[in-house]
mmCIF file of C-alpha atoms in Angstrom:
data_model
loop_
_atom_site.group_PDB
_atom_site.id
_atom_site.type_symbol
_atom_site.label_atom_id
_atom_site.label_comp_id
_atom_site.label_asym_id
_atom_site.label_seq_id
_atom_site.Cartn_x
_atom_site.Cartn_y
_atom_site.Cartn_z
ATOM 1 C CA GLN A 1 21.265 -15.909 -78.513
ATOM 2 C CA LEU A 2 17.365 -14.735 -77.451
ATOM 3 C CA PRO A 3 16.182 -11.217 -77.538
ATOM 4 C CA THR A 4 16.045 -9.347 -73.875
ATOM 5 C CA GLY A 5 11.869 -9.649 -73.945
ATOM 6 C CA LEU A 6 12.586 -13.577 -74.804
ATOM 7 C CA TYR A 7 14.978 -14.157 -72.036
ATOM 8 C CA LYS A 8 12.764 -12.369 -69.535
ATOM 9 C CA LYS A 9 9.749 -14.056 -70.233
ATOM 10 C CA VAL A 10 11.569 -17.508 -69.993
ATOM 11 C CA LEU A 11 13.403 -16.804 -66.848
ATOM 12 C CA VAL A 12 10.127 -15.262 -65.137
ATOM 13 C CA ILE A 13 8.552 -18.799 -65.362
ATOM 14 C CA LEU A 14 11.544 -21.260 -65.502
ATOM 15 C CA HIS A 15 11.996 -22.103 -62.011
ATOM 16 C CA ASP A 16 8.645 -23.364 -61.266
ATOM 17 C CA SER A 17 7.008 -24.095 -64.431
ATOM 18 C CA VAL A 18 9.851 -26.044 -66.276
ATOM 19 C CA LEU A 19 12.592 -27.146 -64.148
ATOM 20 C CA PRO A 20 10.221 -29.311 -61.540
ATOM 21 C CA TYR A 21 9.001 -30.974 -64.932
ATOM 22 C CA MET A 22 12.779 -31.929 -66.353
ATOM 23 C CA ASN A 23 14.205 -35.171 -66.372
ATOM 24 C CA GLU A 24 17.653 -33.433 -65.905
ATOM 25 C CA PRO A 25 17.244 -29.723 -64.658
ATOM 26 C CA THR A 26 21.214 -29.843 -65.316
ATOM 27 C CA LEU A 27 20.744 -29.599 -68.663
ATOM 28 C CA MET A 28 19.825 -25.515 -68.195
ATOM 29 C CA MET A 29 23.127 -25.087 -66.286
ATOM 30 C CA ASP A 30 24.789 -23.468 -69.427
ATOM 31 C CA PHE A 31 22.013 -21.369 -70.326
ATOM 32 C CA LEU A 32 21.260 -19.991 -66.610
ATOM 33 C CA THR A 33 24.961 -19.049 -66.212
ATOM 34 C CA VAL A 34 25.194 -17.464 -69.165
ATOM 35 C CA ALA A 35 21.857 -15.200 -68.762
ATOM 36 C CA TYR A 36 23.228 -14.711 -65.088
ATOM 37 C CA GLY A 37 26.585 -13.138 -66.921
ATOM 38 C CA ILE A 38 24.253 -10.814 -68.967
ATOM 39 C CA GLY A 39 23.639 -7.907 -66.503
ATOM 40 C CA GLY A 40 20.286 -6.279 -65.625
ATOM 41 C CA ALA A 41 16.914 -7.173 -65.385
ATOM 42 C CA ILE A 42 18.005 -10.970 -66.768
ATOM 43 C CA SER A 43 20.690 -11.417 -64.403
ATOM 44 C CA LEU A 44 18.260 -11.352 -61.646
ATOM 45 C CA LEU A 45 15.782 -13.348 -63.051
ATOM 46 C CA ALA A 46 18.067 -15.632 -63.539
ATOM 47 C CA LEU A 47 18.546 -16.164 -59.560
ATOM 48 C CA ASN A 48 15.461 -18.226 -59.223
ATOM 49 C CA GLY A 49 17.053 -20.808 -61.693
ATOM 50 C CA LEU A 50 20.559 -20.866 -60.381
ATOM 51 C CA PHE A 51 19.025 -21.122 -56.708
ATOM 52 C CA ILE A 52 17.207 -24.408 -57.545
ATOM 53 C CA LEU A 53 20.297 -25.870 -59.192
ATOM 54 C CA ILE A 54 22.807 -24.825 -56.701
ATOM 55 C CA HIS A 55 20.648 -25.831 -53.595
ATOM 56 C CA GLN A 56 19.173 -29.220 -55.453
ATOM 57 C CA HIS A 57 21.449 -30.168 -57.616
ATOM 58 C CA ASN A 58 24.897 -29.329 -56.484
ATOM 59 C CA LEU A 59 26.148 -26.686 -59.009
ATOM 60 C CA GLU A 60 29.279 -25.088 -58.237
ATOM 61 C CA TYR A 61 29.613 -21.882 -59.549
ATOM 62 C CA PRO A 62 33.193 -20.191 -58.076
ATOM 63 C CA ASP A 63 32.294 -16.539 -59.088
ATOM 64 C CA PHE A 64 28.418 -16.760 -57.897
ATOM 65 C CA TYR A 65 28.824 -14.272 -54.822
ATOM 66 C CA LYS A 66 30.827 -11.684 -56.854
ATOM 67 C CA LYS A 67 28.700 -11.628 -59.758
ATOM 68 C CA LEU A 68 25.698 -11.095 -56.951
ATOM 69 C CA TYR A 69 27.590 -8.370 -55.492
ATOM 70 C CA ASN A 70 28.336 -6.493 -58.505
ATOM 71 C CA LEU A 71 24.515 -6.733 -59.573
ATOM 72 C CA LEU A 72 23.812 -4.356 -56.659
ATOM 73 C CA ASP A 73 23.753 -1.117 -58.511
ATOM 74 C CA PRO A 74 21.528 1.863 -57.677
ATOM 75 C CA SER A 75 18.763 0.870 -59.829
ATOM 76 C CA ILE A 76 18.331 -2.447 -57.468
ATOM 77 C CA TYR A 77 16.062 -0.337 -55.191
ATOM 78 C CA HIS A 78 13.816 0.691 -58.235
ATOM 79 C CA VAL A 79 13.515 -2.476 -60.380
ATOM 80 C CA LYS A 80 10.038 -4.036 -61.045
ATOM 81 C CA TYR A 81 11.626 -7.368 -59.401
ATOM 82 C CA ARG A 82 12.921 -5.793 -56.301
ATOM 83 C CA ALA A 83 11.326 -8.282 -54.254
ATOM 84 C CA ARG A 84 12.132 -11.467 -55.903
ATOM 85 C CA PHE A 85 15.832 -10.572 -55.985
ATOM 86 C CA PHE A 86 15.935 -9.526 -52.304
ATOM 87 C CA HIS A 87 14.125 -12.617 -51.317
ATOM 88 C CA LEU A 88 16.805 -14.559 -52.922
ATOM 89 C CA THR A 89 19.783 -12.488 -51.709
ATOM 90 C CA ASP A 90 18.375 -13.185 -48.330
ATOM 91 C CA LEU A 91 18.715 -16.933 -48.602
ATOM 92 C CA PHE A 92 22.163 -16.740 -50.414
ATOM 93 C CA LEU A 93 23.742 -14.811 -47.513
ATOM 94 C CA SER A 94 21.820 -16.925 -44.853
ATOM 95 C CA SER A 95 24.999 -19.488 -44.498
ATOM 96 C CA SER A 96 26.754 -19.153 -41.207
ATOM 97 C CA HIS A 97 29.429 -20.043 -43.448
ATOM 98 C CA LEU A 98 30.234 -17.325 -45.613
ATOM 99 C CA PRO A 99 33.446 -15.292 -44.707
ATOM 100 C CA ALA A 100 32.804 -12.118 -42.941
ATOM 101 C CA TYR A 101 34.817 -9.855 -45.280
ATOM 102 C CA LEU A 102 31.807 -10.997 -47.860
ATOM 103 C CA VAL A 103 28.889 -10.282 -46.052
ATOM 104 C CA ALA A 104 30.816 -6.581 -45.032
ATOM 105 C CA ALA A 105 31.048 -6.001 -48.375
ATOM 106 C CA PHE A 106 27.072 -6.514 -48.883
ATOM 107 C CA ILE A 107 26.343 -4.665 -46.076
ATOM 108 C CA LYS A 108 28.464 -1.783 -46.784
ATOM 109 C CA ARG A 109 27.276 -1.437 -50.509
ATOM 110 C CA LEU A 110 23.901 -1.919 -49.688
ATOM 111 C CA SER A 111 24.202 0.705 -47.032
ATOM 112 C CA ARG A 112 26.042 3.315 -49.604
ATOM 113 C CA LEU A 113 23.326 2.841 -52.214
ATOM 114 C CA ALA A 114 20.598 3.078 -49.412
ATOM 115 C CA LEU A 115 21.755 7.008 -49.377
ATOM 116 C CA THR A 116 19.711 7.361 -52.879
ATOM 117 C CA ALA A 117 16.894 4.998 -52.085
ATOM 118 C CA PRO A 118 13.391 5.735 -51.835
ATOM 119 C CA PRO A 119 11.480 5.368 -48.401
ATOM 120 C CA GLU A 120 9.610 1.803 -49.166
ATOM 121 C CA ALA A 121 12.891 0.272 -50.319
ATOM 122 C CA LEU A 122 14.747 1.635 -46.829
ATOM 123 C CA LEU A 123 11.939 0.297 -44.503
ATOM 124 C CA MET A 124 12.901 -3.378 -46.431
ATOM 125 C CA ILE A 125 16.566 -2.681 -46.591
ATOM 126 C CA ILE A 126 17.356 -1.736 -42.947
ATOM 127 C CA PRO A 127 15.672 -4.553 -41.368
ATOM 128 C CA PHE A 128 17.579 -6.804 -43.983
ATOM 129 C CA ILE A 129 20.889 -5.416 -42.766
ATOM 130 C CA CYS A 130 20.102 -5.733 -39.109
ATOM 131 C CA ASN A 131 19.469 -9.674 -39.777
ATOM 132 C CA LEU A 132 22.911 -9.828 -41.477
ATOM 133 C CA PHE A 133 24.561 -8.614 -38.542
ATOM 134 C CA ARG A 134 22.309 -11.227 -36.247
ATOM 135 C CA ARG A 135 23.709 -14.039 -38.434
ATOM 136 C CA HIS A 136 27.317 -12.860 -38.716
ATOM 137 C CA PRO A 137 28.519 -11.155 -35.338
ATOM 138 C CA ALA A 138 32.023 -10.997 -37.002
ATOM 139 C CA CYS A 139 30.547 -8.218 -39.334
ATOM 140 C CA ARG A 140 29.088 -5.846 -36.118
ATOM 141 C CA VAL A 141 32.978 -4.141 -36.238
ATOM 142 C CA LEU A 142 31.279 -1.693 -38.702
ATOM 143 C CA LEU A 143 28.480 -0.886 -35.769
ATOM 144 C CA HIS A 144 31.604 -0.081 -33.242
ATOM 145 C CA ARG A 145 33.175 2.576 -35.409
ATOM 146 C CA PRO A 146 30.340 5.002 -34.821
ATOM 147 C CA ALA A 147 32.145 7.825 -36.203
ATOM 148 C CA GLY A 148 32.402 7.835 -39.925
ATOM 149 C CA PRO A 149 34.714 9.393 -42.043
ATOM 150 C CA ALA A 150 34.888 13.392 -42.334
ATOM 151 C CA ASP A 151 34.228 13.144 -46.041
ATOM 152 C CA MET A 152 33.485 10.216 -48.516
ATOM 153 C CA SER A 153 37.124 10.453 -49.907
ATOM 154 C CA GLU A 154 38.539 9.354 -46.468
ATOM 155 C CA ASP A 155 35.976 5.695 -45.820
ATOM 156 C CA PRO A 156 38.634 2.759 -46.681
ATOM 157 C CA TYR A 157 35.416 0.755 -48.278
ATOM 158 C CA VAL A 158 35.931 1.094 -52.215
ATOM 159 C CA MET A 159 32.632 0.926 -54.010
ATOM 160 C CA GLU A 160 33.990 0.704 -57.410
ATOM 161 C CA GLU A 161 36.108 -2.692 -56.783
ATOM 162 C CA GLU A 162 34.415 -5.524 -58.246
ATOM 163 C CA GLU A 163 36.064 -8.331 -56.208
ATOM 164 C CA PRO A 164 34.158 -8.191 -52.544
ATOM 165 C CA SER A 165 37.600 -9.258 -50.711
ATOM 166 C CA GLU A 166 39.339 -5.989 -52.080
ATOM 167 C CA SER A 167 36.735 -3.641 -51.304
ATOM 168 C CA ARG A 168 38.140 -2.977 -47.769
ATOM 169 C CA ALA A 169 34.597 -3.579 -46.278
ATOM 170 C CA LEU A 170 35.613 -4.346 -42.828
ATOM 171 C CA GLU A 171 37.831 -1.738 -42.541
ATOM 172 C CA SER A 172 35.243 1.046 -42.567
ATOM 173 C CA SER A 173 32.043 1.928 -40.668
ATOM 174 C CA LEU A 174 28.402 2.215 -41.228
ATOM 175 C CA TRP A 175 28.153 5.828 -41.100
ATOM 176 C CA GLU A 176 25.348 5.460 -44.426
ATOM 177 C CA ILE A 177 22.852 4.089 -41.547
ATOM 178 C CA GLN A 178 23.710 6.688 -39.356
ATOM 179 C CA SER A 179 23.079 9.509 -41.719
ATOM 180 C CA LEU A 180 19.624 7.918 -42.600
ATOM 181 C CA GLN A 181 18.620 8.437 -38.732
ATOM 182 C CA ASN A 182 18.174 12.181 -39.929
ATOM 183 C CA HIS A 183 15.746 10.771 -43.131
ATOM 184 C CA TYR A 184 12.830 13.372 -43.702
ATOM 185 C CA TYR A 185 10.355 10.253 -43.603
ATOM 186 C CA PRO A 186 9.720 9.481 -40.033
ATOM 187 C CA ASP A 187 9.467 5.826 -40.070
ATOM 188 C CA VAL A 188 12.718 5.398 -41.915
ATOM 189 C CA ALA A 189 14.721 7.716 -38.925
ATOM 190 C CA LYS A 190 12.961 5.330 -36.603
ATOM 191 C CA ALA A 191 14.186 2.298 -38.217
ATOM 192 C CA ALA A 192 17.747 3.102 -38.861
ATOM 193 C CA ALA A 193 18.034 4.439 -35.149
ATOM 194 C CA VAL A 194 17.399 0.638 -34.126
ATOM 195 C CA LEU A 195 21.501 0.480 -34.737
ATOM 196 C CA ASN A 196 22.285 2.361 -32.029
ATOM 197 C CA GLN A 197 21.036 -0.266 -29.608
ATOM 198 C CA SER A 198 22.018 -3.559 -28.774
ATOM 199 C CA LEU A 199 20.199 -5.856 -31.239
ATOM 200 C CA SER A 200 17.761 -8.290 -30.457
ATOM 201 C CA GLU A 201 18.609 -12.271 -31.198
ATOM 202 C CA MET A 202 15.640 -13.111 -33.190
ATOM 203 C CA GLU A 203 15.409 -11.987 -36.809
ATOM 204 C CA ASP A 204 13.202 -9.474 -38.474
ATOM 205 C CA ASP A 205 10.513 -10.597 -40.663
ATOM 206 C CA ILE A 206 10.862 -9.053 -43.996
ATOM 207 C CA SER A 207 8.763 -11.067 -46.252
ATOM 208 C CA GLY A 208 6.070 -8.504 -45.823
ATOM 209 C CA LEU A 209 8.253 -5.259 -46.537
ATOM 210 C CA LEU A 210 9.582 -7.079 -49.766
ATOM 211 C CA GLU A 211 6.318 -5.916 -51.497
ATOM 212 C CA LEU A 212 5.995 -2.138 -50.014
ATOM 213 C CA SER A 213 5.442 0.419 -52.506
ATOM 214 C CA ALA A 214 5.241 4.325 -52.237
ATOM 215 C CA TYR A 215 1.663 4.460 -52.779
ATOM 216 C CA GLU A 216 1.018 2.172 -49.725
ATOM 217 C CA LEU A 217 3.223 4.697 -47.857
ATOM 218 C CA PHE A 218 1.313 7.765 -48.829
ATOM 219 C CA ASP A 219 -2.087 5.920 -48.287
ATOM 220 C CA LYS A 220 -0.608 5.050 -44.758
ATOM 221 C CA GLU A 221 0.108 8.748 -44.078
ATOM 222 C CA ILE A 222 -3.517 10.302 -45.219
ATOM 223 C CA LYS A 223 -5.293 7.961 -43.289
ATOM 224 C CA LYS A 224 -3.388 8.808 -39.916
ATOM 225 C CA LYS A 225 -5.447 10.631 -37.600
ATOM 226 C CA ALA A 226 -4.331 14.259 -37.209
ATOM 227 C CA VAL A 227 -3.057 16.028 -33.913
ATOM 228 C CA ASP A 228 -3.787 19.294 -33.089
ATOM 229 C CA VAL A 229 -0.730 21.244 -32.119
ATOM 230 C CA PRO A 230 -1.065 24.051 -30.297
ATOM 231 C CA LEU A 231 0.774 27.193 -32.133
ATOM 232 C CA GLU A 232 -0.122 30.102 -29.559
ATOM 233 C CA PHE A 233 0.175 29.820 -26.031
ATOM 234 C CA GLU A 234 -1.947 33.039 -25.476
ATOM 235 C CA GLN A 235 -5.238 33.824 -27.603
ATOM 236 C CA VAL A 236 -4.089 36.332 -30.478
ATOM 237 C CA ARG A 237 -5.442 40.107 -29.661
ATOM 238 C CA GLY A 238 -5.164 42.753 -32.305
ATOM 239 C CA LEU A 239 -3.552 42.803 -35.786
ATOM 240 C CA PHE A 240 0.209 41.587 -34.641
ATOM 241 C CA GLY A 241 -0.709 39.976 -31.154
ATOM 242 C CA LYS A 242 0.453 42.465 -28.849
ATOM 243 C CA LYS A 243 -2.197 43.382 -26.280
ATOM 244 C CA ASN A 244 -1.163 46.948 -26.239
ATOM 245 C CA ASP A 245 -0.376 47.567 -29.327
ATOM 246 C CA ILE A 246 -1.749 50.759 -31.253
ATOM 247 C CA PHE A 247 -3.189 48.316 -33.981
ATOM 248 C CA ALA A 248 -5.289 46.388 -31.591
ATOM 249 C CA GLU A 249 -7.427 50.214 -31.308
ATOM 250 C CA HIS A 250 -8.185 50.178 -34.688
ATOM 251 C CA PHE A 251 -8.119 46.618 -36.163
ATOM 252 C CA SER A 252 -9.959 43.478 -34.749
ATOM 253 C CA LEU A 253 -9.854 40.006 -35.412
ATOM 254 C CA ASP A 254 -13.533 38.389 -36.197
#
């Protein structure tokens, strides 16, 4: 057992400063699988090392996707390692051999969590979800049911279910993204509206959106050129703007 701080320091550098220089990287299998089961930030950081062992050293991990699915909680859009996590999640969900129920469960869970996510995370996660639809056309049934449930209790999707195959995601609809089309931030509403149209064949490049921060969004907004919006169609005359108002005889606007 290692202290939490030491776990994080080791896992941050393990995939690029340790594993490539080991004669037998498979010796780290037990350490990484235990770290992956701890939860929270430690599990996120263990993904890098696990990816190398799965991809290059044939590590078999039967419950890998179940644990990855259960890492998705409201904090995932706010954590320090968000960019790293979604980069790896994108890689893990890139295989066309994944079953539709599994990908649909990820889409639905990410969409549900997006309801409370900040704008900078939404601008990344909406294209992320669009890419999943492009890779897995069988999941588009979620888009073909545009009318969402009258209230959340009628949605067949079971958010609390830990097993993706039991979550009933394929029976649901993507009403969460439809609700984001009314988001207060215009760029988010515009991004969510893409799902109203036919998706292009080409995947969106999300690499530039993974590190997007609230500061960058704010900086972009204050640098926008202001457009003068006419508020009155007639020039104001008098105190209350009426031509023949009695106040216009006694008050003037200079």
